[in-house]
Amino acid sequence: MYMRVSSPKGQKTDSQRAELEAWLKRHHYKSVLWFEDHESATTMQRTAFQRLQAAIFAGEITTVVVWKLDRLARNLKEGVNVLADWCQRGVRIIAITQQIDLSGPVGHLIASLLFGIAEIELQHAKD
């Protein structure tokens, strides 16, 4: 389970955690690892994200569940590259609020569209 908020001041992951825990319960997951960042997704050098990447590379994680896809990245190129790498490693990615499972070619297409939207949202926030 991966959670992220952009800033440690005033933002909390409580609502993400509650929805992720409810999803886990509905899908009968018992044992999970939690990764939580309090940094902007404009950088991929986030502490918990790097630990998640290491666990994936070590073959310790086969499914990554996020509250929303933009928790992983807000940049189209980086987001698509991460998802492509994870999918090549056989990792299943699930975004629960968007109700999508990014396994298979249709999932990859949806992911690229959602990352494009996330990048547009970030640009509008800067303007």
PDB file of C-alpha atoms in Angstrom:
ATOM      1  CA  MET A   1       0.000   0.000   0.000  1.00  0.00           C
ATOM      2  CA  TYR A   2       1.432   3.340  -1.013  1.00  0.00           C
ATOM      3  CA  MET A   3       0.170   6.688   0.294  1.00  0.00           C
ATOM      4  CA  ARG A   4       1.433  10.201  -0.310  1.00  0.00           C
ATOM      5  CA  VAL A   5       0.557  13.759   0.547  1.00  0.00           C
ATOM      6  CA  SER A   6       2.405  16.731  -0.899  1.00  0.00           C
ATOM      7  CA  SER A   7       3.326  18.396   2.363  1.00  0.00           C
ATOM      8  CA  PRO A   8       3.757  17.300   5.984  1.00  0.00           C
ATOM      9  CA  LYS A   9       2.139  20.564   7.131  1.00  0.00           C
ATOM     10  CA  GLY A  10      -1.628  20.458   7.169  1.00  0.00           C
ATOM     11  CA  GLN A  11      -1.991  17.350   5.035  1.00  0.00           C
ATOM     12  CA  LYS A  12      -2.552  13.878   6.393  1.00  0.00           C
ATOM     13  CA  THR A  13      -2.908  10.447   4.864  1.00  0.00           C
ATOM     14  CA  ASP A  14      -5.770   9.482   7.217  1.00  0.00           C
ATOM     15  CA  SER A  15      -8.497   9.502   4.550  1.00  0.00           C
ATOM     16  CA  GLN A  16      -6.297   7.568   2.106  1.00  0.00           C
ATOM     17  CA  ARG A  17      -5.467   5.003   4.804  1.00  0.00           C
ATOM     18  CA  ALA A  18      -9.137   4.546   5.744  1.00  0.00           C
ATOM     19  CA  GLU A  19     -10.163   3.890   2.140  1.00  0.00           C
ATOM     20  CA  LEU A  20      -7.190   1.600   1.523  1.00  0.00           C
ATOM     21  CA  GLU A  21      -7.938  -0.386   4.686  1.00  0.00           C
ATOM     22  CA  ALA A  22     -11.594  -0.755   3.666  1.00  0.00           C
ATOM     23  CA  TRP A  23     -10.504  -1.958   0.219  1.00  0.00           C
ATOM     24  CA  LEU A  24      -8.108  -4.469   1.797  1.00  0.00           C
ATOM     25  CA  LYS A  25     -10.871  -5.809   4.006  1.00  0.00           C
ATOM     26  CA  ARG A  26     -13.318  -6.163   1.084  1.00  0.00           C
ATOM     27  CA  HIS A  27     -10.697  -8.024  -0.947  1.00  0.00           C
ATOM     28  CA  HIS A  28      -9.522 -10.198   1.954  1.00  0.00           C
ATOM     29  CA  TYR A  29      -5.895  -9.068   1.987  1.00  0.00           C
ATOM     30  CA  LYS A  30      -4.307  -9.962   5.312  1.00  0.00           C
ATOM     31  CA  SER A  31      -0.622  -9.115   5.154  1.00  0.00           C
ATOM     32  CA  VAL A  32       0.506  -5.875   3.542  1.00  0.00           C
ATOM     33  CA  LEU A  33       3.431  -3.493   3.665  1.00  0.00           C
ATOM     34  CA  TRP A  34       2.672   0.213   4.027  1.00  0.00           C
ATOM     35  CA  PHE A  35       4.747   2.956   2.382  1.00  0.00           C
ATOM     36  CA  GLU A  36       3.924   6.580   3.238  1.00  0.00           C
ATOM     37  CA  ASP A  37       5.487   9.759   1.870  1.00  0.00           C
ATOM     38  CA  HIS A  38       4.977  13.402   2.815  1.00  0.00           C
ATOM     39  CA  GLU A  39       6.645  14.888  -0.247  1.00  0.00           C
ATOM     40  CA  SER A  40       5.608  16.234  -3.619  1.00  0.00           C
ATOM     41  CA  ALA A  41       5.188  13.766  -6.468  1.00  0.00           C
ATOM     42  CA  THR A  42       7.134  16.130  -8.698  1.00  0.00           C
ATOM     43  CA  THR A  43      10.217  14.241  -7.528  1.00  0.00           C
ATOM     44  CA  MET A  44      10.663  10.494  -7.704  1.00  0.00           C
ATOM     45  CA  GLN A  45      13.322  10.660  -4.964  1.00  0.00           C
ATOM     46  CA  ARG A  46      10.848  10.201  -2.114  1.00  0.00           C
ATOM     47  CA  THR A  47      11.963   8.067   0.831  1.00  0.00           C
ATOM     48  CA  ALA A  48       9.040   5.616   1.028  1.00  0.00           C
ATOM     49  CA  PHE A  49       8.725   5.451  -2.754  1.00  0.00           C
ATOM     50  CA  GLN A  50      12.397   4.463  -2.999  1.00  0.00           C
ATOM     51  CA  ARG A  51      11.837   1.730  -0.377  1.00  0.00           C
ATOM     52  CA  LEU A  52       8.824   0.509  -2.366  1.00  0.00           C
ATOM     53  CA  GLN A  53      10.917   0.447  -5.552  1.00  0.00           C
ATOM     54  CA  ALA A  54      13.648  -1.551  -3.779  1.00  0.00           C
ATOM     55  CA  ALA A  55      11.097  -4.083  -2.516  1.00  0.00           C
ATOM     56  CA  ILE A  56       9.662  -4.439  -6.027  1.00  0.00           C
ATOM     57  CA  PHE A  57      13.141  -4.894  -7.536  1.00  0.00           C
ATOM     58  CA  ALA A  58      13.890  -7.535  -4.887  1.00  0.00           C
ATOM     59  CA  GLY A  59      10.727  -9.424  -5.877  1.00  0.00           C
ATOM     60  CA  GLU A  60       9.126  -8.909  -2.457  1.00  0.00           C
ATOM     61  CA  ILE A  61       6.046  -7.099  -3.787  1.00  0.00           C
ATOM     62  CA  THR A  62       3.693  -8.358  -6.492  1.00  0.00           C
ATOM     63  CA  THR A  63       0.817  -5.883  -6.064  1.00  0.00           C
ATOM     64  CA  VAL A  64       0.867  -2.141  -5.395  1.00  0.00           C
ATOM     65  CA  VAL A  65      -2.382  -0.559  -4.246  1.00  0.00           C
ATOM     66  CA  VAL A  66      -2.770   3.227  -4.216  1.00  0.00           C
ATOM     67  CA  TRP A  67      -5.634   5.512  -3.327  1.00  0.00           C
ATOM     68  CA  LYS A  68      -5.281   7.374  -6.640  1.00  0.00           C
ATOM     69  CA  LEU A  69      -2.744   7.001  -9.428  1.00  0.00           C
ATOM     70  CA  ASP A  70      -1.368  10.513  -9.008  1.00  0.00           C
ATOM     71  CA  ARG A  71      -0.049   9.476  -5.584  1.00  0.00           C
ATOM     72  CA  LEU A  72       2.747   7.741  -7.517  1.00  0.00           C
ATOM     73  CA  ALA A  73       3.695  10.534  -9.931  1.00  0.00           C
ATOM     74  CA  ARG A  74       2.401  13.823 -11.320  1.00  0.00           C
ATOM     75  CA  ASN A  75       4.522  13.717 -14.444  1.00  0.00           C
ATOM     76  CA  LEU A  76       3.425  11.751 -17.501  1.00  0.00           C
ATOM     77  CA  LYS A  77       6.855  10.504 -18.536  1.00  0.00           C
ATOM     78  CA  GLU A  78       7.970   9.452 -15.043  1.00  0.00           C
ATOM     79  CA  GLY A  79       4.618   7.889 -14.193  1.00  0.00           C
ATOM     80  CA  VAL A  80       4.422   5.867 -17.384  1.00  0.00           C
ATOM     81  CA  ASN A  81       8.062   4.774 -16.998  1.00  0.00           C
ATOM     82  CA  VAL A  82       7.463   3.568 -13.436  1.00  0.00           C
ATOM     83  CA  LEU A  83       4.308   1.689 -14.403  1.00  0.00           C
ATOM     84  CA  ALA A  84       5.938   0.161 -17.473  1.00  0.00           C
ATOM     85  CA  ASP A  85       8.879  -1.016 -15.381  1.00  0.00           C
ATOM     86  CA  TRP A  86       6.631  -2.458 -12.683  1.00  0.00           C
ATOM     87  CA  CYS A  87       4.393  -4.195 -15.220  1.00  0.00           C
ATOM     88  CA  GLN A  88       7.440  -5.747 -16.923  1.00  0.00           C
ATOM     89  CA  ARG A  89       8.357  -7.128 -13.506  1.00  0.00           C
ATOM     90  CA  GLY A  90       4.881  -8.654 -13.200  1.00  0.00           C
ATOM     91  CA  VAL A  91       3.610  -6.179 -10.587  1.00  0.00           C
ATOM     92  CA  ARG A  92      -0.116  -5.535 -10.526  1.00  0.00           C
ATOM     93  CA  ILE A  93      -1.058  -1.868  -9.855  1.00  0.00           C
ATOM     94  CA  ILE A  94      -4.485  -0.972  -8.489  1.00  0.00           C
ATOM     95  CA  ALA A  95      -5.864   2.565  -8.022  1.00  0.00           C
ATOM     96  CA  ILE A  96      -8.895   2.130  -5.786  1.00  0.00           C
ATOM     97  CA  THR A  97     -10.700   5.488  -6.139  1.00  0.00           C
ATOM     98  CA  GLN A  98     -10.389   5.334  -9.907  1.00  0.00           C
ATOM     99  CA  GLN A  99     -11.511   1.681  -9.817  1.00  0.00           C
ATOM    100  CA  ILE A 100      -8.829   0.532 -12.189  1.00  0.00           C
ATOM    101  CA  ASP A 101      -6.476  -2.391 -12.275  1.00  0.00           C
ATOM    102  CA  LEU A 102      -3.480  -1.507 -14.391  1.00  0.00           C
ATOM    103  CA  SER A 103      -2.548  -4.974 -15.475  1.00  0.00           C
ATOM    104  CA  GLY A 104      -2.522  -5.824 -19.156  1.00  0.00           C
ATOM    105  CA  PRO A 105      -2.441  -3.561 -22.231  1.00  0.00           C
ATOM    106  CA  VAL A 106      -5.747  -1.793 -21.529  1.00  0.00           C
ATOM    107  CA  GLY A 107      -4.543  -0.945 -18.030  1.00  0.00           C
ATOM    108  CA  HIS A 108      -1.319   0.500 -19.454  1.00  0.00           C
ATOM    109  CA  LEU A 109      -3.299   2.725 -21.853  1.00  0.00           C
ATOM    110  CA  ILE A 110      -5.528   3.978 -19.040  1.00  0.00           C
ATOM    111  CA  ALA A 111      -2.478   4.702 -16.871  1.00  0.00           C
ATOM    112  CA  SER A 112      -0.848   6.860 -19.530  1.00  0.00           C
ATOM    113  CA  LEU A 113      -4.052   8.899 -19.930  1.00  0.00           C
ATOM    114  CA  LEU A 114      -4.416   9.392 -16.167  1.00  0.00           C
ATOM    115  CA  PHE A 115      -0.808  10.511 -15.801  1.00  0.00           C
ATOM    116  CA  GLY A 116      -1.345  12.994 -18.624  1.00  0.00           C
ATOM    117  CA  ILE A 117      -4.321  14.427 -16.737  1.00  0.00           C
ATOM    118  CA  ALA A 118      -2.297  14.561 -13.496  1.00  0.00           C
ATOM    119  CA  GLU A 119       0.436  16.501 -15.292  1.00  0.00           C
ATOM    120  CA  ILE A 120      -2.126  18.996 -16.642  1.00  0.00           C
ATOM    121  CA  GLU A 121      -3.612  19.429 -13.140  1.00  0.00           C
ATOM    122  CA  LEU A 122      -0.156  20.103 -11.702  1.00  0.00           C
ATOM    123  CA  GLN A 123       0.594  22.688 -14.401  1.00  0.00           C
ATOM    124  CA  HIS A 124      -2.714  24.474 -13.739  1.00  0.00           C
ATOM    125  CA  ALA A 125      -1.922  24.527 -10.011  1.00  0.00           C
ATOM    126  CA  LYS A 126       1.385  26.295 -10.766  1.00  0.00           C
ATOM    127  CA  ASP A 127      -0.228  28.930 -13.027  1.00  0.00           C
TER     128      ASP A 127
END
